[in-house]
GROMACS .gro file of C-alpha atoms in nm:
model
  220
    1MET     CA    1  -6.531  -4.286  -0.929
    2SER     CA    2  -6.485  -3.919  -1.109
    3ASN     CA    3  -6.642  -3.757  -0.791
    4THR     CA    4  -6.446  -3.974  -0.546
    5ASP     CA    5  -6.110  -3.900  -0.748
    6SER     CA    6  -6.180  -3.534  -0.731
    7PHE     CA    7  -6.260  -3.527  -0.352
    8ILE     CA    8  -5.931  -3.724  -0.307
    9GLU     CA    9  -5.747  -3.484  -0.516
   10GLU     CA   10  -5.880  -3.189  -0.312
   11VAL     CA   11  -5.831  -3.354   0.028
   12THR     CA   12  -5.465  -3.431  -0.084
   13GLU     CA   13  -5.389  -3.066  -0.211
   14GLU     CA   14  -5.562  -2.950   0.120
   15VAL     CA   15  -5.317  -3.168   0.330
   16LYS     CA   16  -5.025  -3.032   0.122
   17ARG     CA   17  -5.116  -2.678   0.193
   18ASP     CA   18  -5.143  -2.742   0.552
   19LYS     CA   19  -4.815  -2.929   0.565
   20LEU     CA   20  -4.663  -2.630   0.384
   21PHE     CA   21  -4.817  -2.371   0.628
   22ALA     CA   22  -4.691  -2.599   0.920
   23ILE     CA   23  -4.325  -2.585   0.767
   24PHE     CA   24  -4.341  -2.229   0.716
   25ARG     CA   25  -4.478  -2.137   1.051
   26LYS     CA   26  -4.183  -2.372   1.196
   27TYR     CA   27  -3.892  -2.259   0.969
   28GLY     CA   28  -4.007  -1.955   0.834
   29TRP     CA   29  -3.803  -1.753   1.063
   30ILE     CA   30  -3.499  -1.863   0.924
   31GLY     CA   31  -3.562  -1.701   0.574
   32VAL     CA   32  -3.659  -1.377   0.782
   33VAL     CA   33  -3.330  -1.411   0.944
   34GLY     CA   34  -3.145  -1.458   0.632
   35VAL     CA   35  -3.308  -1.166   0.466
   36VAL     CA   36  -3.245  -0.932   0.755
   37ALA     CA   37  -2.878  -1.039   0.767
   38LEU     CA   38  -2.847  -0.964   0.404
   39VAL     CA   39  -2.981  -0.625   0.440
   40GLY     CA   40  -2.790  -0.568   0.769
   41GLY     CA   41  -2.472  -0.679   0.591
   42ALA     CA   42  -2.509  -0.454   0.295
   43SER     CA   43  -2.594  -0.147   0.539
   44TYR     CA   44  -2.263  -0.235   0.759
   45ASN     CA   45  -2.050  -0.256   0.444
   46GLU     CA   46  -2.176   0.090   0.331
   47TYR     CA   47  -2.126   0.210   0.670
   48ALA     CA   48  -1.799   0.080   0.707
   49LYS     CA   49  -1.676   0.230   0.359
   50SER     CA   50  -1.836   0.557   0.454
   51LYS     CA   51  -1.673   0.572   0.795
   52ALA     CA   52  -1.332   0.482   0.630
   53ARG     CA   53  -1.370   0.734   0.363
   54VAL     CA   54  -1.432   1.007   0.629
   55GLN     CA   55  -1.139   0.885   0.826
   56ALA     CA   56  -0.892   0.898   0.525
   57GLU     CA   57  -1.004   1.260   0.428
   58ALA     CA   58  -0.968   1.376   0.782
   59ALA     CA   59  -0.620   1.216   0.793
   60GLY     CA   60  -0.529   1.387   0.448
   61ASP     CA   61  -0.675   1.723   0.552
   62ALA     CA   62  -0.465   1.712   0.889
   63ILE     CA   63  -0.147   1.621   0.693
   64SER     CA   64  -0.221   1.912   0.443
   65ALA     CA   65  -0.263   2.148   0.707
   66ALA     CA   66   0.055   2.055   0.875
   67LEU     CA   67   0.247   2.077   0.568
   68SER     CA   68   0.079   2.436   0.502
   69VAL     CA   69   0.293   2.563   0.791
   70GLU     CA   70   0.596   2.764   0.649
   71ASP     CA   71   0.866   2.681   0.910
   72THR     CA   72   1.021   2.352   0.839
   73GLN     CA   73   1.059   2.273   1.213
   74ALA     CA   74   0.703   2.364   1.291
   75ARG     CA   75   0.582   2.137   0.996
   76ALA     CA   76   0.805   1.831   1.127
   77ASP     CA   77   0.642   1.913   1.474
   78ALA     CA   78   0.273   1.955   1.346
   79LEU     CA   79   0.300   1.622   1.148
   80ALA     CA   80   0.446   1.439   1.485
   81ALA     CA   81   0.150   1.564   1.657
   82ILE     CA   82  -0.119   1.456   1.424
   83ASP     CA   83  -0.332   1.160   1.584
   84LEU     CA   84  -0.266   0.898   1.319
   85THR     CA   85  -0.272   0.518   1.302
   86GLY     CA   86  -0.215   0.263   1.026
   87GLN     CA   87  -0.124   0.390   0.656
   88PRO     CA   88  -0.192   0.762   0.735
   89ARG     CA   89   0.079   0.760   1.025
   90ILE     CA   90   0.314   0.583   0.774
   91VAL     CA   91   0.274   0.843   0.523
   92SER     CA   92   0.284   1.123   0.777
   93ASP     CA   93   0.617   0.992   0.911
   94MET     CA   94   0.767   0.936   0.576
   95ILE     CA   95   0.702   1.312   0.504
   96ARG     CA   96   0.818   1.397   0.837
   97ALA     CA   97   1.166   1.223   0.789
   98GLY     CA   98   1.230   1.433   0.489
   99GLU     CA   99   1.151   1.760   0.697
  100LEU     CA  100   1.378   1.653   0.973
  101HIS     CA  101   1.658   1.589   0.708
  102GLU     CA  102   1.617   1.931   0.519
  103LEU     CA  103   1.663   2.057   0.872
  104GLY     CA  104   1.998   1.857   0.928
  105ASN     CA  105   1.856   1.638   1.170
  106VAL     CA  106   1.984   1.310   1.011
  107ASP     CA  107   1.949   1.095   1.315
  108GLY     CA  108   1.578   1.232   1.387
  109ALA     CA  109   1.509   1.132   1.010
  110VAL     CA  110   1.650   0.794   1.053
  111ALA     CA  111   1.495   0.743   1.377
  112THR     CA  112   1.142   0.826   1.245
  113LEU     CA  113   1.168   0.564   0.986
  114ALA     CA  114   1.352   0.281   1.189
  115PRO     CA  115   1.022   0.136   1.305
  116TYR     CA  116   0.920   0.068   0.931
  117VAL     CA  117   1.248  -0.066   0.842
  118ALA     CA  118   1.234  -0.296   1.135
  119ASP     CA  119   0.872  -0.417   1.065
  120ALA     CA  120   0.906  -0.740   0.847
  121THR     CA  121   0.516  -0.779   0.852
  122LEU     CA  122   0.478  -0.453   0.687
  123ALA     CA  123   0.363  -0.418   0.297
  124PRO     CA  124   0.692  -0.398   0.076
  125VAL     CA  125   0.522  -0.073  -0.054
  126TYR     CA  126   0.574   0.082   0.279
  127ARG     CA  127   0.892  -0.115   0.414
  128ASP     CA  128   1.094  -0.100   0.096
  129LEU     CA  129   1.034   0.274   0.076
  130ALA     CA  130   1.150   0.326   0.428
  131LEU     CA  131   1.454   0.133   0.337
  132LEU     CA  132   1.511   0.352   0.062
  133LYS     CA  133   1.454   0.665   0.233
  134THR     CA  134   1.689   0.572   0.505
  135ALA     CA  135   1.968   0.496   0.273
  136MET     CA  136   1.918   0.819   0.088
  137LEU     CA  137   1.865   1.045   0.400
  138GLY     CA  138   2.111   0.887   0.632
  139ALA     CA  139   2.388   0.860   0.346
  140SER     CA  140   2.603   1.110   0.538
  141LYS     CA  141   2.623   0.893   0.825
  142MET     CA  142   2.665   0.539   0.647
  143ASP     CA  143   2.953   0.405   0.489
  144PRO     CA  144   2.886   0.297   0.114
  145GLU     CA  145   2.907  -0.071   0.186
  146ALA     CA  146   2.658  -0.047   0.452
  147ARG     CA  147   2.413   0.127   0.213
  148ILE     CA  148   2.475  -0.120  -0.055
  149GLU     CA  149   2.395  -0.397   0.189
  150LEU     CA  150   2.082  -0.234   0.308
  151LEU     CA  151   1.946  -0.158  -0.064
  152ALA     CA  152   2.035  -0.497  -0.210
  153GLY     CA  153   1.729  -0.652  -0.042
  154ILE     CA  154   1.489  -0.417  -0.219
  155ALA     CA  155   1.651  -0.422  -0.556
  156SER     CA  156   1.524  -0.779  -0.650
  157PRO     CA  157   1.313  -0.835  -0.933
  158GLY     CA  158   0.939  -0.752  -0.851
  159ALA     CA  159   1.032  -0.524  -0.578
  160PRO     CA  160   0.820  -0.163  -0.593
  161TYR     CA  161   1.136   0.037  -0.561
  162ARG     CA  162   1.391  -0.193  -0.740
  163LEU     CA  163   1.517   0.068  -1.004
  164LEU     CA  164   1.551   0.340  -0.759
  165ALA     CA  165   1.742   0.104  -0.516
  166GLU     CA  166   1.969   0.014  -0.806
  167GLU     CA  167   2.027   0.395  -0.885
  168GLN     CA  168   2.135   0.445  -0.506
  169ILE     CA  169   2.357   0.120  -0.515
  170ALA     CA  170   2.534   0.284  -0.805
  171VAL     CA  171   2.566   0.607  -0.609
  172ALA     CA  172   2.735   0.430  -0.319
  173GLN     CA  173   2.947   0.228  -0.541
  174ILE     CA  174   3.108   0.582  -0.705
  175GLU     CA  175   3.165   0.687  -0.347
  176SER     CA  176   3.346   0.375  -0.282
  177GLY     CA  177   3.541   0.374  -0.570
  178GLN     CA  178   3.374   0.096  -0.757
  179LEU     CA  179   3.333   0.296  -1.105
  180ASP     CA  180   3.314   0.004  -1.314
  181ALA     CA  181   3.034  -0.164  -1.122
  182ALA     CA  182   2.856   0.129  -1.099
  183ILE     CA  183   2.852   0.238  -1.475
  184GLU     CA  184   2.735  -0.154  -1.525
  185GLY     CA  185   2.450  -0.086  -1.288
  186LEU     CA  186   2.364   0.278  -1.435
  187ARG     CA  187   2.354   0.114  -1.780
  188ALA     CA  188   2.130  -0.139  -1.681
  189VAL     CA  189   1.884   0.107  -1.516
  190ALA     CA  190   1.913   0.323  -1.819
  191GLU     CA  191   1.804   0.012  -2.063
  192ASP     CA  192   1.544  -0.111  -1.833
  193GLY     CA  193   1.193  -0.069  -1.999
  194GLU     CA  194   1.038  -0.024  -1.660
  195ALA     CA  195   1.255   0.289  -1.592
  196SER     CA  196   1.079   0.638  -1.599
  197GLN     CA  197   1.228   0.885  -1.847
  198ALA     CA  198   1.339   1.097  -1.563
  199LEU     CA  199   1.552   0.799  -1.406
  200ARG     CA  200   1.687   0.695  -1.732
  201ARG     CA  201   1.804   1.052  -1.796
  202ARG     CA  202   1.984   1.062  -1.437
  203ALA     CA  203   2.129   0.721  -1.535
  204VAL     CA  204   2.277   0.826  -1.872
  205GLN     CA  205   2.401   1.154  -1.714
  206MET     CA  206   2.593   0.987  -1.438
  207ILE     CA  207   2.740   0.714  -1.698
  208VAL     CA  208   2.870   1.038  -1.923
  209ALA     CA  209   2.992   1.207  -1.601
  210LEU     CA  210   3.197   0.891  -1.505
  211GLY     CA  211   3.342   0.852  -1.861
  212GLY     CA  212   3.139   0.554  -1.956
  213ASP     CA  213   3.010   0.425  -2.284
  214LEU     CA  214   2.658   0.453  -2.362
  215ASN     CA  215   2.478   0.148  -2.501
  216ALA     CA  216   2.351   0.210  -2.846
  217ASP     CA  217   2.003   0.132  -2.761
  218THR     CA  218   1.987   0.363  -2.460
  219ASP     CA  219   1.748   0.649  -2.508
  220GLY     CA  220   1.905   0.959  -2.367
   0.00000   0.00000   0.00000
């Protein structure tokens, strides 16, 4: 019985091995494909990251080169001429708007920002900045109420440029004679824990210039 049992066990093991090899021959390619896919995916991700890094560096170099030009009009023209897309294009246009405003071309500055102001799908960090810059650069051609309305949407809690928008709303209120509202808004900015020291200082200075009282807790 012992020899018989041993023989049966050997045969059973051999059959198991044969089945295993048959399964591997039939389905083993799936594992190979999986390994290739993993290796290929990792390689592609590294390639994509490297490509994105190279493109970002090239865009940064192009913008830096344009900004190195001494003449303001030439800088604006150089920024416009760079072949950029996506975020680099947005950054370049934001800078170009400032250059055009420096030249006294308010309409050109606002027109440069207009596509981003109108794009509701754009990330708030870009669209809100376009709105803020439009209100600031276009101030000479926009009445205070229009600016206040434009800025109100980006002065909400959690918005990336909330405090800067509130500051500009106060500036517009001053221009329209709403001094009490402006002082109240500036005081809120000065007392806000998220405000930078420079922003708080500007707010305090404006409050003093308007003859308003400073809150006792305000850090001047």
